[in-house]
mmCIF file of C-alpha atoms and ligand atoms in Angstrom:
data_model
loop_
_atom_site.group_PDB
_atom_site.id
_atom_site.type_symbol
_atom_site.label_atom_id
_atom_site.label_comp_id
_atom_site.label_asym_id
_atom_site.label_seq_id
_atom_site.Cartn_x
_atom_site.Cartn_y
_atom_site.Cartn_z
ATOM 1 C CA UNK A 5 -26.028 156.464 -35.470
ATOM 2 C CA UNK A 6 -26.585 152.853 -36.691
ATOM 3 C CA UNK A 7 -27.463 152.136 -40.310
ATOM 4 C CA UNK A 8 -30.121 150.009 -41.950
ATOM 5 C CA UNK A 9 -31.509 149.341 -45.402
ATOM 6 C CA UNK A 10 -34.892 151.065 -45.831
ATOM 7 C CA UNK A 11 -37.580 150.685 -48.508
ATOM 8 C CA UNK A 12 -39.802 153.740 -49.122
ATOM 9 C CA UNK A 13 -41.470 152.431 -52.294
ATOM 10 C CA UNK A 14 -41.681 148.932 -53.759
ATOM 11 C CA UNK A 15 -39.725 148.182 -56.937
ATOM 12 C CA UNK A 16 -36.374 146.958 -58.226
ATOM 13 C CA UNK A 17 -33.176 146.487 -56.192
ATOM 14 C CA UNK A 18 -32.538 150.260 -56.408
ATOM 15 C CA UNK A 19 -35.284 150.900 -53.824
ATOM 16 C CA UNK A 20 -33.000 149.408 -51.135
ATOM 17 C CA UNK A 21 -31.600 152.537 -49.474
ATOM 18 C CA UNK A 22 -28.750 152.679 -46.927
ATOM 19 C CA UNK A 23 -29.786 155.123 -44.189
ATOM 20 C CA UNK A 24 -29.106 156.294 -40.632
ATOM 21 C CA UNK A 25 -31.782 154.970 -38.296
ATOM 22 C CA UNK A 26 -32.947 155.640 -34.747
ATOM 23 C CA UNK A 27 -33.229 152.276 -32.956
ATOM 24 C CA UNK A 28 -34.312 153.316 -29.451
ATOM 25 C CA UNK A 29 -34.451 151.135 -26.371
ATOM 26 C CA UNK A 30 -36.270 147.794 -26.045
ATOM 27 C CA UNK A 31 -39.839 147.867 -24.726
ATOM 28 C CA UNK A 32 -41.399 145.177 -22.489
ATOM 29 C CA UNK A 33 -40.565 141.690 -23.808
ATOM 30 C CA UNK A 34 -38.086 143.049 -26.360
ATOM 31 C CA UNK A 35 -34.300 143.019 -26.751
ATOM 32 C CA UNK A 36 -31.906 145.245 -28.644
ATOM 33 C CA UNK A 37 -29.732 143.113 -30.880
ATOM 34 C CA UNK A 38 -26.354 144.177 -32.256
ATOM 35 C CA UNK A 39 -26.236 142.166 -35.452
ATOM 36 C CA UNK A 40 -23.113 140.586 -36.971
ATOM 37 C CA UNK A 41 -24.818 139.313 -40.115
ATOM 38 C CA UNK A 42 -28.221 139.186 -41.786
ATOM 39 C CA UNK A 43 -29.455 136.418 -44.084
ATOM 40 C CA UNK A 44 -30.539 136.973 -47.693
ATOM 41 C CA UNK A 45 -33.694 135.114 -48.681
ATOM 42 C CA UNK A 46 -36.011 135.023 -51.652
ATOM 43 C CA UNK A 47 -38.859 136.305 -49.475
ATOM 44 C CA UNK A 48 -36.892 139.583 -49.258
ATOM 45 C CA UNK A 49 -37.463 139.944 -53.017
ATOM 46 C CA UNK A 50 -41.216 139.363 -52.573
ATOM 47 C CA UNK A 51 -41.269 142.065 -49.860
ATOM 48 C CA UNK A 52 -39.210 144.474 -51.986
ATOM 49 C CA UNK A 53 -41.381 144.038 -55.099
ATOM 50 C CA UNK A 54 -44.684 144.157 -53.208
ATOM 51 C CA UNK A 55 -45.704 140.550 -54.029
ATOM 52 C CA UNK A 56 -46.021 140.131 -50.234
ATOM 53 C CA UNK A 57 -47.121 143.688 -49.270
ATOM 54 C CA UNK A 58 -45.632 145.440 -46.215
ATOM 55 C CA UNK A 59 -46.612 148.803 -44.741
ATOM 56 C CA UNK A 60 -44.180 151.470 -46.070
ATOM 57 C CA UNK A 61 -41.534 152.491 -45.197
ATOM 58 C CA UNK A 62 -39.867 149.378 -43.797
ATOM 59 C CA UNK A 63 -36.534 147.638 -43.226
ATOM 60 C CA UNK A 64 -36.557 144.299 -45.090
ATOM 61 C CA UNK A 65 -34.901 141.061 -43.994
ATOM 62 C CA UNK A 66 -36.284 138.255 -41.848
ATOM 63 C CA UNK A 67 -33.147 136.594 -40.525
ATOM 64 C CA UNK A 68 -30.082 137.590 -38.550
ATOM 65 C CA UNK A 69 -27.678 136.847 -35.725
ATOM 66 C CA UNK A 70 -25.672 138.830 -33.214
ATOM 67 C CA UNK A 71 -25.305 139.734 -29.551
ATOM 68 C CA UNK A 72 -27.924 140.961 -27.099
ATOM 69 C CA UNK A 73 -27.078 144.564 -26.239
ATOM 70 C CA UNK A 74 -29.919 145.406 -23.833
ATOM 71 C CA UNK A 75 -33.112 143.768 -22.611
ATOM 72 C CA UNK A 76 -36.562 145.217 -21.881
ATOM 73 C CA UNK A 77 -38.797 144.618 -18.904
ATOM 74 C CA UNK A 78 -39.876 141.036 -18.285
ATOM 75 C CA UNK A 79 -37.352 139.348 -20.578
ATOM 76 C CA UNK A 80 -36.266 136.067 -18.980
ATOM 77 C CA UNK A 81 -34.984 133.822 -21.777
ATOM 78 C CA UNK A 82 -31.856 135.816 -22.738
ATOM 79 C CA UNK A 83 -29.309 138.096 -21.054
ATOM 80 C CA UNK A 84 -27.081 140.939 -22.196
ATOM 81 C CA UNK A 85 -24.084 139.465 -24.022
ATOM 82 C CA UNK A 86 -25.844 136.271 -25.207
ATOM 83 C CA UNK A 87 -25.286 135.219 -28.818
ATOM 84 C CA UNK A 88 -28.673 134.728 -30.499
ATOM 85 C CA UNK A 89 -30.307 134.285 -33.915
ATOM 86 C CA UNK A 90 -33.811 134.422 -35.388
ATOM 87 C CA UNK A 91 -35.946 133.891 -38.447
ATOM 88 C CA UNK A 92 -39.230 135.700 -38.926
ATOM 89 C CA UNK A 93 -39.662 139.231 -37.601
ATOM 90 C CA UNK A 94 -39.051 141.681 -40.446
ATOM 91 C CA UNK A 95 -36.311 144.324 -40.027
ATOM 92 C CA UNK A 96 -33.185 142.205 -40.436
ATOM 93 C CA UNK A 97 -31.161 144.384 -42.838
ATOM 94 C CA UNK A 98 -29.874 146.492 -39.953
ATOM 95 C CA UNK A 99 -26.770 146.979 -37.851
ATOM 96 C CA UNK A 100 -28.931 147.084 -34.727
ATOM 97 C CA UNK A 101 -32.589 146.251 -34.207
ATOM 98 C CA UNK A 102 -35.296 145.661 -31.632
ATOM 99 C CA UNK A 103 -36.959 142.253 -31.614
ATOM 100 C CA UNK A 104 -39.315 140.273 -29.356
ATOM 101 C CA UNK A 105 -37.179 138.155 -27.048
ATOM 102 C CA UNK A 106 -39.411 135.100 -27.480
ATOM 103 C CA UNK A 107 -38.547 135.002 -31.216
ATOM 104 C CA UNK A 108 -34.788 134.554 -30.733
ATOM 105 C CA UNK A 109 -32.880 131.400 -29.826
ATOM 106 C CA UNK A 110 -29.497 131.153 -28.140
ATOM 107 C CA UNK A 111 -26.699 129.900 -30.369
ATOM 108 C CA UNK A 112 -24.594 126.887 -29.444
ATOM 109 C CA UNK A 113 -20.841 127.703 -29.164
ATOM 110 C CA UNK A 114 -20.163 125.631 -32.290
ATOM 111 C CA UNK A 115 -22.254 127.914 -34.564
ATOM 112 C CA UNK A 116 -20.862 131.361 -35.428
ATOM 113 C CA UNK A 117 -23.054 134.350 -36.210
ATOM 114 C CA UNK A 118 -22.428 134.251 -39.968
ATOM 115 C CA UNK A 119 -23.485 130.617 -40.299
ATOM 116 C CA UNK A 120 -26.457 131.269 -38.012
ATOM 117 C CA UNK A 121 -27.584 134.176 -40.192
ATOM 118 C CA UNK A 122 -27.244 131.887 -43.210
ATOM 119 C CA UNK A 123 -29.217 128.983 -41.792
ATOM 120 C CA UNK A 124 -32.108 130.008 -39.563
ATOM 121 C CA UNK A 125 -34.815 130.615 -42.177
ATOM 122 C CA UNK A 126 -33.618 128.205 -44.841
ATOM 123 C CA UNK A 127 -32.730 125.487 -42.303
ATOM 124 C CA UNK A 128 -35.968 125.661 -40.326
ATOM 125 C CA UNK A 129 -37.829 125.623 -43.655
ATOM 126 C CA UNK A 130 -36.002 122.410 -44.546
ATOM 127 C CA UNK A 131 -36.952 121.011 -41.121
ATOM 128 C CA UNK A 132 -40.607 121.962 -41.674
ATOM 129 C CA UNK A 133 -40.722 120.407 -45.142
ATOM 130 C CA UNK A 134 -38.865 117.151 -44.483
ATOM 131 C CA UNK A 135 -39.946 116.455 -40.906
ATOM 132 C CA UNK A 136 -43.429 117.880 -40.642
ATOM 133 C CA UNK A 137 -45.197 118.738 -43.933
ATOM 134 C CA UNK A 138 -44.243 115.357 -45.429
ATOM 135 C CA UNK A 139 -42.111 113.317 -43.010
ATOM 136 C CA UNK A 140 -39.455 111.728 -45.210
ATOM 137 C CA UNK A 141 -38.364 108.191 -44.386
ATOM 138 C CA UNK A 142 -35.595 105.858 -45.448
ATOM 139 C CA UNK A 143 -36.279 104.514 -48.924
ATOM 140 C CA UNK A 144 -38.452 107.421 -50.098
ATOM 141 C CA UNK A 145 -37.598 108.989 -53.447
ATOM 142 C CA UNK A 146 -38.361 112.702 -53.494
ATOM 143 C CA UNK A 147 -38.066 115.677 -55.855
ATOM 144 C CA UNK A 148 -36.601 119.000 -54.692
ATOM 145 C CA UNK A 149 -36.746 121.912 -57.135
ATOM 146 C CA UNK A 150 -33.997 124.587 -57.147
ATOM 147 C CA UNK A 151 -31.832 122.058 -55.328
ATOM 148 C CA UNK A 152 -28.666 124.197 -55.477
ATOM 149 C CA UNK A 153 -30.316 127.183 -53.767
ATOM 150 C CA UNK A 154 -30.294 128.129 -50.095
ATOM 151 C CA UNK A 155 -33.195 125.955 -48.975
ATOM 152 C CA UNK A 156 -32.431 123.361 -51.655
ATOM 153 C CA UNK A 157 -28.849 122.616 -50.660
ATOM 154 C CA UNK A 158 -29.821 122.130 -47.008
ATOM 155 C CA UNK A 159 -32.772 119.912 -47.999
ATOM 156 C CA UNK A 160 -30.607 117.684 -50.216
ATOM 157 C CA UNK A 161 -28.227 116.930 -47.341
ATOM 158 C CA UNK A 162 -30.955 116.518 -44.726
ATOM 159 C CA UNK A 163 -33.079 114.225 -46.925
ATOM 160 C CA UNK A 164 -30.033 112.111 -47.790
ATOM 161 C CA UNK A 165 -29.270 111.805 -44.062
ATOM 162 C CA UNK A 166 -32.830 110.556 -43.538
ATOM 163 C CA UNK A 167 -32.137 107.815 -46.076
ATOM 164 C CA UNK A 168 -34.091 109.264 -49.003
ATOM 165 C CA UNK A 169 -33.086 109.140 -52.650
ATOM 166 C CA UNK A 170 -32.990 112.768 -53.777
ATOM 167 C CA UNK A 171 -33.867 113.934 -57.281
ATOM 168 C CA UNK A 172 -33.125 117.656 -57.659
ATOM 169 C CA UNK A 173 -33.648 120.198 -60.431
ATOM 170 C CA UNK A 174 -30.963 122.819 -61.155
ATOM 171 C CA UNK A 175 -30.379 125.502 -63.790
ATOM 172 C CA UNK A 176 -26.818 124.631 -64.856
ATOM 173 C CA UNK A 177 -24.277 121.791 -65.046
ATOM 174 C CA UNK A 178 -22.145 123.528 -62.376
ATOM 175 C CA UNK A 179 -25.117 123.515 -60.023
ATOM 176 C CA UNK A 180 -25.634 119.813 -60.833
ATOM 177 C CA UNK A 181 -22.083 119.105 -59.621
ATOM 178 C CA UNK A 182 -22.695 121.114 -56.462
ATOM 179 C CA UNK A 183 -25.883 119.257 -55.519
ATOM 180 C CA UNK A 184 -24.326 115.892 -56.333
ATOM 181 C CA UNK A 185 -21.679 116.703 -53.720
ATOM 182 C CA UNK A 186 -24.472 117.457 -51.221
ATOM 183 C CA UNK A 187 -26.506 114.267 -51.368
ATOM 184 C CA UNK A 188 -28.591 114.656 -54.522
ATOM 185 C CA UNK A 189 -28.137 111.398 -56.436
ATOM 186 C CA UNK A 190 -30.116 112.468 -59.516
ATOM 187 C CA UNK A 191 -29.618 116.097 -60.545
ATOM 188 C CA UNK A 192 -31.780 117.187 -63.498
ATOM 189 C CA UNK A 193 -30.726 120.281 -65.443
ATOM 190 C CA UNK A 194 -34.301 121.455 -66.036
ATOM 191 C CA UNK A 195 -33.214 124.212 -68.415
ATOM 192 C CA UNK A 196 -32.219 121.426 -70.846
ATOM 193 C CA UNK A 197 -34.003 118.268 -69.713
ATOM 194 C CA UNK A 198 -37.736 117.576 -69.298
ATOM 195 C CA UNK A 199 -37.931 116.895 -65.561
ATOM 196 C CA UNK A 200 -41.231 114.958 -65.813
ATOM 197 C CA UNK A 201 -39.705 112.512 -68.291
ATOM 198 C CA UNK A 202 -36.570 112.237 -66.137
ATOM 199 C CA UNK A 203 -38.607 111.450 -63.017
ATOM 200 C CA UNK A 204 -40.497 108.764 -64.995
ATOM 201 C CA UNK A 205 -37.196 107.277 -66.126
ATOM 202 C CA UNK A 206 -35.458 107.394 -62.734
ATOM 203 C CA UNK A 207 -38.433 105.820 -60.931
ATOM 204 C CA UNK A 208 -39.239 103.258 -63.674
ATOM 205 C CA UNK A 209 -42.625 104.906 -64.157
ATOM 206 C CA UNK A 210 -43.572 104.641 -60.484
ATOM 207 C CA UNK A 211 -43.319 108.396 -59.820
ATOM 208 C CA UNK A 212 -43.062 110.102 -56.419
ATOM 209 C CA UNK A 213 -44.880 110.390 -53.090
ATOM 210 C CA UNK A 214 -43.909 114.079 -52.728
ATOM 211 C CA UNK A 215 -42.617 117.039 -54.744
ATOM 212 C CA UNK A 216 -41.188 120.119 -53.011
ATOM 213 C CA UNK A 217 -41.724 123.042 -55.407
ATOM 214 C CA UNK A 218 -40.439 126.538 -54.606
ATOM 215 C CA UNK A 219 -40.070 127.648 -58.226
ATOM 216 C CA UNK A 220 -43.808 128.187 -58.686
ATOM 217 C CA UNK A 221 -45.260 129.270 -62.019
ATOM 218 C CA UNK A 222 -42.679 127.632 -64.325
ATOM 219 C CA UNK A 223 -42.795 124.199 -62.658
ATOM 220 C CA UNK A 224 -46.094 123.899 -60.771
ATOM 221 C CA UNK A 225 -48.301 122.007 -63.256
ATOM 222 C CA UNK A 226 -45.479 119.730 -64.410
ATOM 223 C CA UNK A 227 -44.672 118.939 -60.786
ATOM 224 C CA UNK A 228 -48.169 117.465 -60.422
ATOM 225 C CA UNK A 229 -47.282 115.039 -63.229
ATOM 226 C CA UNK A 230 -44.342 113.726 -61.167
ATOM 227 C CA UNK A 231 -46.621 112.468 -58.381
ATOM 228 C CA UNK A 232 -48.002 108.974 -57.916
ATOM 229 C CA UNK A 233 -51.674 108.433 -56.993
ATOM 230 C CA UNK A 234 -52.473 110.297 -53.734
ATOM 231 C CA UNK A 235 -49.052 111.965 -53.726
ATOM 232 C CA UNK A 236 -48.440 115.298 -52.013
ATOM 233 C CA UNK A 237 -47.622 118.503 -53.897
ATOM 234 C CA UNK A 238 -45.802 120.915 -51.570
ATOM 235 C CA UNK A 239 -45.826 124.376 -53.136
ATOM 236 C CA UNK A 240 -43.696 126.587 -50.904
ATOM 237 C CA UNK A 241 -42.400 129.444 -53.046
ATOM 238 C CA UNK A 242 -42.654 131.583 -56.171
ATOM 239 C CA UNK A 243 -39.112 132.176 -57.476
ATOM 240 C CA UNK A 244 -40.461 132.273 -61.080
ATOM 241 C CA UNK A 245 -43.754 133.931 -60.093
ATOM 242 C CA UNK A 246 -46.910 132.736 -58.338
ATOM 243 C CA UNK A 247 -48.509 129.612 -59.876
ATOM 244 C CA UNK A 248 -51.588 130.199 -62.009
ATOM 245 C CA UNK A 249 -54.993 129.338 -60.483
ATOM 246 C CA UNK A 250 -56.519 125.992 -61.510
ATOM 247 C CA UNK A 251 -59.760 124.052 -60.770
ATOM 248 C CA UNK A 252 -59.554 121.491 -57.919
ATOM 249 C CA UNK A 253 -60.751 118.762 -60.274
ATOM 250 C CA UNK A 254 -57.278 118.749 -61.830
ATOM 251 C CA UNK A 255 -56.056 117.109 -58.607
ATOM 252 C CA UNK A 256 -58.595 114.288 -59.113
ATOM 253 C CA UNK A 257 -57.658 113.794 -62.765
ATOM 254 C CA UNK A 258 -53.973 113.562 -61.954
ATOM 255 C CA UNK A 259 -54.441 110.906 -59.236
ATOM 256 C CA UNK A 260 -56.410 112.210 -56.219
ATOM 257 C CA UNK A 261 -53.415 114.354 -55.330
ATOM 258 C CA UNK A 262 -53.007 116.421 -52.173
ATOM 259 C CA UNK A 263 -51.817 120.026 -52.330
ATOM 260 C CA UNK A 264 -50.416 122.099 -49.485
ATOM 261 C CA UNK A 265 -48.977 125.610 -49.456
ATOM 262 C CA UNK A 266 -47.054 125.861 -46.158
ATOM 263 C CA UNK A 267 -45.331 128.905 -44.735
ATOM 264 C CA UNK A 268 -42.661 128.514 -42.048
ATOM 265 C CA UNK A 269 -44.142 131.133 -39.764
ATOM 266 C CA UNK A 270 -47.176 128.901 -39.073
ATOM 267 C CA UNK A 271 -44.863 126.009 -38.158
ATOM 268 C CA UNK A 272 -42.749 127.962 -35.651
ATOM 269 C CA UNK A 273 -45.585 130.079 -34.244
ATOM 270 C CA UNK A 274 -45.295 128.842 -30.640
ATOM 271 C CA UNK A 275 -42.144 129.029 -28.539
ATOM 272 C CA UNK A 276 -42.146 125.226 -28.250
ATOM 273 C CA UNK A 277 -42.340 124.808 -32.060
ATOM 274 C CA UNK A 278 -39.556 127.356 -32.588
ATOM 275 C CA UNK A 279 -37.256 125.612 -30.099
ATOM 276 C CA UNK A 280 -38.015 122.185 -31.551
ATOM 277 C CA UNK A 281 -37.277 123.317 -35.101
ATOM 278 C CA UNK A 282 -34.127 125.294 -34.281
ATOM 279 C CA UNK A 283 -32.944 122.480 -31.984
ATOM 280 C CA UNK A 284 -33.251 119.863 -34.734
ATOM 281 C CA UNK A 285 -31.452 122.158 -37.170
ATOM 282 C CA UNK A 286 -28.573 122.837 -34.760
ATOM 283 C CA UNK A 287 -28.263 119.081 -34.156
ATOM 284 C CA UNK A 288 -28.070 118.313 -37.883
ATOM 285 C CA UNK A 289 -25.372 120.954 -38.311
ATOM 286 C CA UNK A 290 -23.416 119.949 -35.187
ATOM 287 C CA UNK A 291 -23.430 116.298 -36.300
ATOM 288 C CA UNK A 292 -21.980 117.283 -39.673
ATOM 289 C CA UNK A 293 -24.918 115.730 -41.539
ATOM 290 C CA UNK A 294 -25.859 119.180 -42.865
ATOM 291 C CA UNK A 295 -23.179 121.682 -43.817
ATOM 292 C CA UNK A 296 -24.282 125.294 -44.193
ATOM 293 C CA UNK A 297 -22.602 126.553 -47.344
ATOM 294 C CA UNK A 298 -22.171 130.326 -47.210
ATOM 295 C CA UNK A 299 -21.403 130.744 -50.895
ATOM 296 C CA UNK A 300 -21.828 134.541 -51.169
ATOM 297 C CA UNK A 301 -21.115 137.445 -48.795
ATOM 298 C CA UNK A 302 -22.021 141.092 -49.417
ATOM 299 C CA UNK A 303 -21.606 144.102 -47.116
ATOM 300 C CA UNK A 304 -25.072 145.028 -45.829
ATOM 301 C CA UNK A 305 -24.842 148.388 -47.622
ATOM 302 C CA UNK A 306 -24.627 146.440 -50.928
ATOM 303 C CA UNK A 307 -27.909 144.586 -50.396
ATOM 304 C CA UNK A 308 -29.140 145.771 -53.824
ATOM 305 C CA UNK A 309 -26.297 143.920 -55.521
ATOM 306 C CA UNK A 310 -27.109 140.792 -53.507
ATOM 307 C CA UNK A 311 -30.735 140.990 -54.683
ATOM 308 C CA UNK A 312 -29.635 141.304 -58.326
ATOM 309 C CA UNK A 313 -27.470 138.188 -58.033
ATOM 310 C CA UNK A 314 -30.210 136.171 -56.298
ATOM 311 C CA UNK A 315 -32.849 137.098 -58.874
ATOM 312 C CA UNK A 316 -30.489 136.410 -61.773
ATOM 313 C CA UNK A 317 -30.045 132.827 -60.464
ATOM 314 C CA UNK A 318 -26.314 133.428 -60.012
ATOM 315 C CA UNK A 319 -26.190 132.460 -56.322
ATOM 316 C CA UNK A 320 -25.912 128.961 -54.881
ATOM 317 C CA UNK A 321 -26.356 127.804 -51.290
ATOM 318 C CA UNK A 322 -26.749 130.566 -48.695
ATOM 319 C CA UNK A 323 -25.941 134.272 -48.940
ATOM 320 C CA UNK A 324 -25.252 136.623 -46.046
ATOM 321 C CA UNK A 325 -25.096 140.372 -45.638
ATOM 322 C CA UNK A 326 -22.155 141.202 -43.381
ATOM 323 C CA UNK A 327 -22.081 143.963 -40.789
HETATM 324 N N1 LIG B 9 -42.863 128.727 -47.562
HETATM 325 C C1 LIG B 9 -41.884 129.085 -46.769
HETATM 326 O O1 LIG B 9 -42.054 129.177 -45.549
HETATM 327 C C2 LIG B 9 -40.533 129.388 -47.347
HETATM 328 C C3 LIG B 9 -39.437 129.630 -46.510
HETATM 329 C C4 LIG B 9 -38.184 129.868 -47.091
HETATM 330 C C5 LIG B 9 -38.056 129.889 -48.475
HETATM 331 N N2 LIG B 9 -39.158 129.685 -49.245
HETATM 332 C C6 LIG B 9 -39.058 129.690 -50.710
HETATM 333 O O2 LIG B 9 -38.068 128.772 -51.084
HETATM 334 C C7 LIG B 9 -37.468 129.197 -52.298
HETATM 335 C C8 LIG B 9 -35.969 129.198 -52.134
HETATM 336 O O3 LIG B 9 -35.578 130.273 -51.304
HETATM 337 P P1 LIG B 9 -34.045 130.636 -51.173
HETATM 338 O O4 LIG B 9 -33.992 131.884 -50.375
HETATM 339 O O5 LIG B 9 -33.315 129.445 -50.708
HETATM 340 O O6 LIG B 9 -33.646 130.999 -52.682
HETATM 341 P P2 LIG B 9 -32.708 130.180 -53.694
HETATM 342 O O7 LIG B 9 -33.272 128.795 -53.863
HETATM 343 O O8 LIG B 9 -31.311 130.299 -53.239
HETATM 344 O O9 LIG B 9 -32.873 130.999 -55.024
HETATM 345 C C9 LIG B 9 -33.933 130.752 -55.900
HETATM 346 C C10 LIG B 9 -33.562 129.715 -56.968
HETATM 347 O O10 LIG B 9 -34.753 129.399 -57.674
HETATM 348 C C11 LIG B 9 -34.417 129.011 -58.982
HETATM 349 N N3 LIG B 9 -35.268 129.692 -59.959
HETATM 350 C C12 LIG B 9 -36.043 129.081 -60.868
HETATM 351 N N4 LIG B 9 -36.669 129.974 -61.632
HETATM 352 C C13 LIG B 9 -36.281 131.186 -61.210
HETATM 353 C C14 LIG B 9 -36.586 132.509 -61.652
HETATM 354 N N5 LIG B 9 -37.422 132.747 -62.670
HETATM 355 N N6 LIG B 9 -36.007 133.535 -61.005
HETATM 356 C C15 LIG B 9 -35.164 133.330 -59.984
HETATM 357 N N7 LIG B 9 -34.837 132.085 -59.527
HETATM 358 C C16 LIG B 9 -35.394 131.023 -60.148
HETATM 359 C C17 LIG B 9 -32.930 129.357 -59.204
HETATM 360 O O11 LIG B 9 -32.189 128.138 -59.190
HETATM 361 P P3 LIG B 9 -31.894 127.383 -60.615
HETATM 362 O O12 LIG B 9 -31.105 128.342 -61.457
HETATM 363 O O13 LIG B 9 -31.112 126.182 -60.237
HETATM 364 O O14 LIG B 9 -33.226 127.093 -61.199
HETATM 365 C C18 LIG B 9 -32.584 130.208 -58.006
HETATM 366 O O15 LIG B 9 -31.238 130.096 -57.640
HETATM 367 C C19 LIG B 9 -38.072 130.569 -52.631
HETATM 368 O O16 LIG B 9 -39.130 130.382 -53.553
HETATM 369 C C20 LIG B 9 -38.620 131.003 -51.291
HETATM 370 O O17 LIG B 9 -39.675 131.907 -51.412
HETATM 371 C C21 LIG B 9 -40.382 129.445 -48.705
#
């Protein structure tokens, strides 16, 4: 019988249980996927802790890659034996799973399953942020928080390829070196340096058209102070906790700022959007402009350990759970 990680009650990493599971056969529009790797993402922590509630019990994980084992009635976009990957439908921490066929994309020969599992969610998030939420152009100077993380390291490279000057916050000097090697010209070690003052200095007081903030509570209000008049605050995560509520008038006082809180799943909701986003990501990777750095690998059964490392800020780049 195949195995999966199951959560029966929300809580710490110890609630991630390795169990035998019944997978069954695909229904209409579904496929059965034999996975080779699953991606580890911060959203998995939010699901595990209950910050983003899920009906219990459930298998966490929103990203994976593998081979199509069987197809249900009416499936036309993939065949048995195709190599595919996905980001979105929960249930990824599993050796085998069922998934809607219209949520998977075929992998180009140049991308192996491990790199696919590492890149789909984080890479399409980078595509959403840099190409759609605030389209970055040559000459823009932008701030990316947690620049050495999974999403961050992809964004640094992609934004540099678009011709932007990247300022990135990181927790340690080692992470600063890592992001410098991936296109971030101005790393700021925000555990030691005041990032608002650094942004002022780097931009000669001009400040920024956009801040991408996935850290949340610890950085949110200070991020607003990095924006120029009518700049865009992109709040897209809560690694340090959800930002505190504040009155809209604060946006006026700080320069008629815009605020958006995007989630990838609304940007890849249609098949056409999914293909566009994945297609752009595969192109960036194939061209060598973006390198997917799989910095940590854990056996799927050790998902709890992977969660501990991610939450303790000890990971960099992407992390996969191997099968
Ligand atoms: N909106 C969306 O659709 C979407 C999609 C994907 C991801 N996200 C968000 O993007 C962010 C990055 O995701 P990821 O999977 O790539 O994770 P990650 O960036 O690899 O890991 C999180 C990083 O956040 C930083 N951090 C700052 N304060 C922290 C704290 N109190 N606890 C833990 N980490 C802290 C750490 O880097 P330093 O040590 O350098 O500070 C840490 O390495 C997450 O907030 C995630 O929810 C959002």
